[in-house]
Short mmCIF file of C-alpha atoms in Angstrom, two decimals:
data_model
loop_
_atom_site.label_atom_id
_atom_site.label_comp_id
_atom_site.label_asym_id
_atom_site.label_seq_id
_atom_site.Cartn_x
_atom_site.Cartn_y
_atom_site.Cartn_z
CA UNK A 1 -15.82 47.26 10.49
CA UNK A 2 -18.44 49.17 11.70
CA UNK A 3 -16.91 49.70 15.42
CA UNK A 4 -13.73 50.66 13.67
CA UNK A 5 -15.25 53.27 11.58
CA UNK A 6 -17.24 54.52 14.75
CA UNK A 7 -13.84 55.14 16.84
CA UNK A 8 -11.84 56.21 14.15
CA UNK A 9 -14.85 59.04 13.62
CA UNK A 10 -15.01 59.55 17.35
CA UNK A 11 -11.25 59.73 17.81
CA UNK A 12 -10.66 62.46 14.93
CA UNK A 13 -8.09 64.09 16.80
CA UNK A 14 -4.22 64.88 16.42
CA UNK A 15 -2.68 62.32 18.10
CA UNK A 16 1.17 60.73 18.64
CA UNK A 17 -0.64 56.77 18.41
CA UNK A 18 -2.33 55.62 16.07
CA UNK A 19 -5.43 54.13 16.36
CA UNK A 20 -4.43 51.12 15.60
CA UNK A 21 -1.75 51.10 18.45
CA UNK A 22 -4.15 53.22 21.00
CA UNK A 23 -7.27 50.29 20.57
CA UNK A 24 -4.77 47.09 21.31
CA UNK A 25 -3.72 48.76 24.37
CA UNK A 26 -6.51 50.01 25.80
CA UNK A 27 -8.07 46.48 25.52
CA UNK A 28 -4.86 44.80 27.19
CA UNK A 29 -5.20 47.82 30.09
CA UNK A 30 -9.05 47.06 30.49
CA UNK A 31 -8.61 43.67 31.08
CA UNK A 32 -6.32 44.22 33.95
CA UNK A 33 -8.99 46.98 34.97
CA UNK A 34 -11.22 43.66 34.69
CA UNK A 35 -8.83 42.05 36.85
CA UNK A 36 -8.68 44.65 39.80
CA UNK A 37 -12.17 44.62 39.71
CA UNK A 38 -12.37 41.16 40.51
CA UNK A 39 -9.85 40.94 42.91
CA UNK A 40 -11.72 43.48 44.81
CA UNK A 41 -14.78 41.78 44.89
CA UNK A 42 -13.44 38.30 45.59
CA UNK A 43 -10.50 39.06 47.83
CA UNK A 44 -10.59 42.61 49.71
CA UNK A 45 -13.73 44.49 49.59
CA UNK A 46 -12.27 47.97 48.91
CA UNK A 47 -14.13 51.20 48.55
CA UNK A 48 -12.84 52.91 45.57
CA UNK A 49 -13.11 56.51 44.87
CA UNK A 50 -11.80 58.42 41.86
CA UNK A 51 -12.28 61.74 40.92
CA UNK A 52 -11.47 63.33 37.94
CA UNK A 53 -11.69 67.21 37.42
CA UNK A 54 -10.07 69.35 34.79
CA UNK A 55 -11.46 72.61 32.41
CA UNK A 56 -14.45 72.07 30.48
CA UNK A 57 -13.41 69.85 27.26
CA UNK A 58 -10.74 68.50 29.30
CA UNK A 59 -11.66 64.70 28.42
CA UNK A 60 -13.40 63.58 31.62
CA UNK A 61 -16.42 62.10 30.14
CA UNK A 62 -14.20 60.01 26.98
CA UNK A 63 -11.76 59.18 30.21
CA UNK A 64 -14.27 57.90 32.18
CA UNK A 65 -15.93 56.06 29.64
CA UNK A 66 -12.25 53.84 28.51
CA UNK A 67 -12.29 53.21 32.33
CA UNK A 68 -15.60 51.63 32.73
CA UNK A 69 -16.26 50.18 29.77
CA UNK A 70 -15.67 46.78 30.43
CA UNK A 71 -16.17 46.34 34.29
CA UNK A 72 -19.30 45.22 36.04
CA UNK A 73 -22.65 47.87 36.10
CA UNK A 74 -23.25 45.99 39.89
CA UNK A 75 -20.15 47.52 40.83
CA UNK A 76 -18.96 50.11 39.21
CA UNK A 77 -20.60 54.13 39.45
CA UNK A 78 -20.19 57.02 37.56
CA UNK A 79 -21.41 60.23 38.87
CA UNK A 80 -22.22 63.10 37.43
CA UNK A 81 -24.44 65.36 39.59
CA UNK A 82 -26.29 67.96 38.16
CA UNK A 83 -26.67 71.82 39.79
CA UNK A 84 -27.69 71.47 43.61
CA UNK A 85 -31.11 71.74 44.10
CA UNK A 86 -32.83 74.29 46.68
CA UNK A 87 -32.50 71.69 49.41
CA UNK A 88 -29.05 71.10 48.73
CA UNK A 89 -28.50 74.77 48.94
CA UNK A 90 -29.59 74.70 52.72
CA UNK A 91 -27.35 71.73 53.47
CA UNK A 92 -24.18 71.06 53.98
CA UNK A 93 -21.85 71.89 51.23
CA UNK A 94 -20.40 67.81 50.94
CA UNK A 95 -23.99 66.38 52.25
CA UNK A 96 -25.00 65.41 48.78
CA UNK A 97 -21.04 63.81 47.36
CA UNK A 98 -21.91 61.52 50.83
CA UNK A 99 -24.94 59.97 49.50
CA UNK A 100 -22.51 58.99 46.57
CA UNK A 101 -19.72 57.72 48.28
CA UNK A 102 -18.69 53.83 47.37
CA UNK A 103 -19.72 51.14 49.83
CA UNK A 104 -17.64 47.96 50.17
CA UNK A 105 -16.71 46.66 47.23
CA UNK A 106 -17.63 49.44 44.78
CA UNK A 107 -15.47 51.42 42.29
CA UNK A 108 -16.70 54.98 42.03
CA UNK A 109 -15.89 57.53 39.41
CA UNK A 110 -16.71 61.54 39.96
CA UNK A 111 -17.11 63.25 36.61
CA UNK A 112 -16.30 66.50 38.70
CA UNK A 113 -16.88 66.64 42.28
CA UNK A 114 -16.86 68.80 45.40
CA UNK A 115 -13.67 70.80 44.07
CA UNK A 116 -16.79 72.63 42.36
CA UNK A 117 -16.38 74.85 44.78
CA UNK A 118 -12.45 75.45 44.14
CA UNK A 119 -13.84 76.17 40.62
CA UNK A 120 -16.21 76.82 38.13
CA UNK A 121 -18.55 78.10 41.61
CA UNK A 122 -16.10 80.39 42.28
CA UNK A 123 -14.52 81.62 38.88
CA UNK A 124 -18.53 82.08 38.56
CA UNK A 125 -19.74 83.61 41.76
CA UNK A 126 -22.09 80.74 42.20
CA UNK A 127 -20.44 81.11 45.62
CA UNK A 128 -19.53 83.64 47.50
CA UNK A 129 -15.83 84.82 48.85
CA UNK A 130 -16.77 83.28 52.91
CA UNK A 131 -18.18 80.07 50.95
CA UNK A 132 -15.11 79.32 49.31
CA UNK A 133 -12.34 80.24 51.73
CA UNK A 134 -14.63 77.83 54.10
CA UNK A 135 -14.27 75.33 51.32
CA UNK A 136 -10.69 75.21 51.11
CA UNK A 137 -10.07 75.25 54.87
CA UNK A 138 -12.55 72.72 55.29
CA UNK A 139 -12.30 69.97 52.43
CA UNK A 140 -8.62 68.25 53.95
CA UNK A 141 -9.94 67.50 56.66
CA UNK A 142 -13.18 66.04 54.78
CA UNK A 143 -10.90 63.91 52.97
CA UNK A 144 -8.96 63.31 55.73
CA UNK A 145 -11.97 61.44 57.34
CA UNK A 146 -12.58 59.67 54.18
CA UNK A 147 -9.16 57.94 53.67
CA UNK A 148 -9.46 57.10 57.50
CA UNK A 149 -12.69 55.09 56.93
CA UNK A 150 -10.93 53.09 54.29
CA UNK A 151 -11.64 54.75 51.26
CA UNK A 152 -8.97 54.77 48.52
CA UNK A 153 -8.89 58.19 47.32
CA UNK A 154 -7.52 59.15 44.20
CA UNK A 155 -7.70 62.61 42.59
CA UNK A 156 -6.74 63.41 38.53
CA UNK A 157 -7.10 66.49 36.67
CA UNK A 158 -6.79 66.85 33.44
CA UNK A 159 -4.91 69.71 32.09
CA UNK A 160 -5.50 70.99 28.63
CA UNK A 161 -3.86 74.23 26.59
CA UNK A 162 -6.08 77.23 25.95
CA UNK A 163 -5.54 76.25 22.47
CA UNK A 164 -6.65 72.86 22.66
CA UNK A 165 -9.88 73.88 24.65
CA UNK A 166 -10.79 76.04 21.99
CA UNK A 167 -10.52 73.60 19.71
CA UNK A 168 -12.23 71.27 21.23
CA UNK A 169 -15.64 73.69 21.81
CA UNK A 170 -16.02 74.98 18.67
CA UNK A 171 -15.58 70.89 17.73
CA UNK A 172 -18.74 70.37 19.76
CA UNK A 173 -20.36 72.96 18.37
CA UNK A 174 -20.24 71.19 14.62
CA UNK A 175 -21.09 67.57 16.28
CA UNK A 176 -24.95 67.32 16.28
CA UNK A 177 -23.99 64.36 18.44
CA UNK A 178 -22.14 66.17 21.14
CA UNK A 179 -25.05 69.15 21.54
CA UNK A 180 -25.53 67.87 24.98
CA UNK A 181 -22.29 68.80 26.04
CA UNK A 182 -22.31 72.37 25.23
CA UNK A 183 -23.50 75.02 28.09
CA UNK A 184 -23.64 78.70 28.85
CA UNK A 185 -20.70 78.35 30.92
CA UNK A 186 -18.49 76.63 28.36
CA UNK A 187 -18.98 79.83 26.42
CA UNK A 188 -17.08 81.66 28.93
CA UNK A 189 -14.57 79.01 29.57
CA UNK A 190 -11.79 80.32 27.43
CA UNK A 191 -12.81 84.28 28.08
CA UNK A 192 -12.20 83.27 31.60
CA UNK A 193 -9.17 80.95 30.97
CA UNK A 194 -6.65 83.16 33.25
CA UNK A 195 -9.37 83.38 36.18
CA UNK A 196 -9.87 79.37 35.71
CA UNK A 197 -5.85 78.95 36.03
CA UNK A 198 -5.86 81.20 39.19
CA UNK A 199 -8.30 79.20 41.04
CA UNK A 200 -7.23 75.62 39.70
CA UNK A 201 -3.87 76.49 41.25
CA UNK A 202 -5.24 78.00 44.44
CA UNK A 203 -6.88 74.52 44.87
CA UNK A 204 -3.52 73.09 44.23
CA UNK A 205 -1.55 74.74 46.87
CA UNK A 206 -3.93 74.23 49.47
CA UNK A 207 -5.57 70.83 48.95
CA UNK A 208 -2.67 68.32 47.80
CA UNK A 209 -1.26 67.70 51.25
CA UNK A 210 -3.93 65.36 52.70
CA UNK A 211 -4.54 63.47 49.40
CA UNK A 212 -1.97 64.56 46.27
CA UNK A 213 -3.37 66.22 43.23
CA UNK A 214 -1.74 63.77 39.99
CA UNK A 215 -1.96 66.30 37.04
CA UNK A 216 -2.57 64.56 33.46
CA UNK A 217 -1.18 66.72 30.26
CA UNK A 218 -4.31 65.63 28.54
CA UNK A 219 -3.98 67.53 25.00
CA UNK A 220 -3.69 64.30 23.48
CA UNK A 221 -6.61 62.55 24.25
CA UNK A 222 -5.13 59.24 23.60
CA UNK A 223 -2.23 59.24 25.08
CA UNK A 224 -3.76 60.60 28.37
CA UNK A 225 -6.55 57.91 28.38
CA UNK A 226 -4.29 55.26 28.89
CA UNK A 227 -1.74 57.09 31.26
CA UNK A 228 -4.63 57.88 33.38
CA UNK A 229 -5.53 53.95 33.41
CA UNK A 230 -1.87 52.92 33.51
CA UNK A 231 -1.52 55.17 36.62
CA UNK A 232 -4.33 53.80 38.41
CA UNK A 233 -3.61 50.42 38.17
CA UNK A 234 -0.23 51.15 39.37
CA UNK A 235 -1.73 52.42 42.87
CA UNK A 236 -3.95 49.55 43.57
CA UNK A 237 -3.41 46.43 44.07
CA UNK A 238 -4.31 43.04 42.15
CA UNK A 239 -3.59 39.76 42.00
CA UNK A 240 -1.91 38.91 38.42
CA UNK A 241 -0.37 42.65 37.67
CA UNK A 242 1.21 43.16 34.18
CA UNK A 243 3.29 45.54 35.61
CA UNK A 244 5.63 46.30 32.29
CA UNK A 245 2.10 47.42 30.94
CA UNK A 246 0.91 49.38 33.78
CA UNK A 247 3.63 51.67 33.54
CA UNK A 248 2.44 55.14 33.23
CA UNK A 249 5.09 58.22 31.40
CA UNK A 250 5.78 60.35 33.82
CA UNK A 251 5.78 63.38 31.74
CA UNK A 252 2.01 62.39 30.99
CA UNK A 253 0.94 61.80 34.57
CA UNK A 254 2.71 63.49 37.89
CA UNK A 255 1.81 64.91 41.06
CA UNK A 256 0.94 68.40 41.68
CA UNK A 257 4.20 70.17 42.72
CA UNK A 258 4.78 74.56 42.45
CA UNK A 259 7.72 73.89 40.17
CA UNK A 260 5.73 72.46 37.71
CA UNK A 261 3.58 75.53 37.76
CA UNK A 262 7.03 77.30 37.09
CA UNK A 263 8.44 75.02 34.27
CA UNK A 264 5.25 75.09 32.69
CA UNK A 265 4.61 71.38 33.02
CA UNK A 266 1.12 72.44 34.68
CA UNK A 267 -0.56 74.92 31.57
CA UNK A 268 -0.26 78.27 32.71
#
């Protein structure tokens, strides 16, 4: 009883499923997330990379978490790097996101990633103009040379309504729990929503050729937890798939394309 009252206090939010529905099948979609793992350990050896990017209070983190949760801490990586230290200033923009790349038989999660750069860095002028352009020209082919090693790239970001972000901020600011999560640059994230939406789809049109951008309407939390798991299981492969439960809405999860820019699919 005491779980339940935990996630019904954590998951306080408006949601289409209940619960009720929401906890039954995220357990039967982590135990096929238990299954890939295993297969990947015991038949293939595959170097998994995910990254997941989105505005601040997008749902990364409670994402990330549902994904992990159950799979082995040998295996499995989250990372989460912190601002770039002086050294990593002098280097080479990706030389640090190398260090963290998975090795053979890992499954590796970015909670944000290089496409710093595409964003808050430049939104921010943590970067400057050169820097960025250099970024964009430069991080296909990057990924290019991944996915030719024999990486399995996948790339989600979750897009939220200005609304919704808002919401979700001042939230954090009444959790005493969730103090940790609030910064100096989430303050500005909604003042600077337009400049955010201008970069995120600069990143869009130049980046999704090499490996495709798969957008996730992510104002309900919920919902776009277990689209985002559905998806993924959908584009690897396992022995034993439950494929009737694997399969993600396509209005939740969907690749980067200009129309949906236009038909407002993508948050403007």
């Amino acid at each position: 009883m005491k779980t339940k009252a935990k996630s019904c206090a954590e998951e306080a939010e408006l949601s289409s499923l209940s619960i009720d529905a929401y906890e039954r099948e995220l357990r039967l979609l982590q135990i096929e997330l238990v299954k890939l793992q295993r297969h990947i350990l015991c038949c293939c050896n595959e170097r998994i990379l995910v990254i997941f990017e989105g505005r601040d209070a997008s749902g990364k983190d409670g994402t990330i978490k549902r994904v992990v949760e159950h799979l082995s801490p040998r295996e499995t990586r989250v990372v989460a790097l912190g601002k770039p230290s002086d050294r990593d200033l002098g280097s080479w923009y990706f030389q640090r996101y190398v260090a963290e790349l998975p090795a053979s038989g890992e499954f590796t999660l970015f909670n944000r990633s290089w496409y710093n750069r595409a964003g808050v860095e430049h939104v921010m002028e943590f970067c400057t103009r050169e820097q960025h352009e250099d970024f964009l020209v430069t991080v296909p082919e990057f990924e290019r040379m991944l996915v030719r090693s024999g990486i399995r790239l996948i790339k989600y970001y979750l897009d939220i309504s200005k609304d919704e972000q808002k919401r979700r901020i001042e939230s954090r600011r009444r959790d005493p729990l969730k103090q940790w999560k609030i910064s100096p640059i989430d303050e500005q994230a909604v003042a600077m929503w337009q400049k955010y939406s201008q970069a995120r789809n600069e990143m869009f049109a130049r980046t999704s050729h090499v490996v495709p951008w798969h957008v996730v309407r992510a104002n309900d939390k919920r919902v776009a937890r277990l689209n985002v798991i559905k998806h993924l299981l959908t584009h690897l492969h396992y022995a034993g798939k439950n494929e009737k439960l694997i399969r993600p809405d396509s209005e939740i999860v969907f690749p980067y394309a200009e129309s949906h820019l236009q038909s407002g699919a993508i948050v403007k």
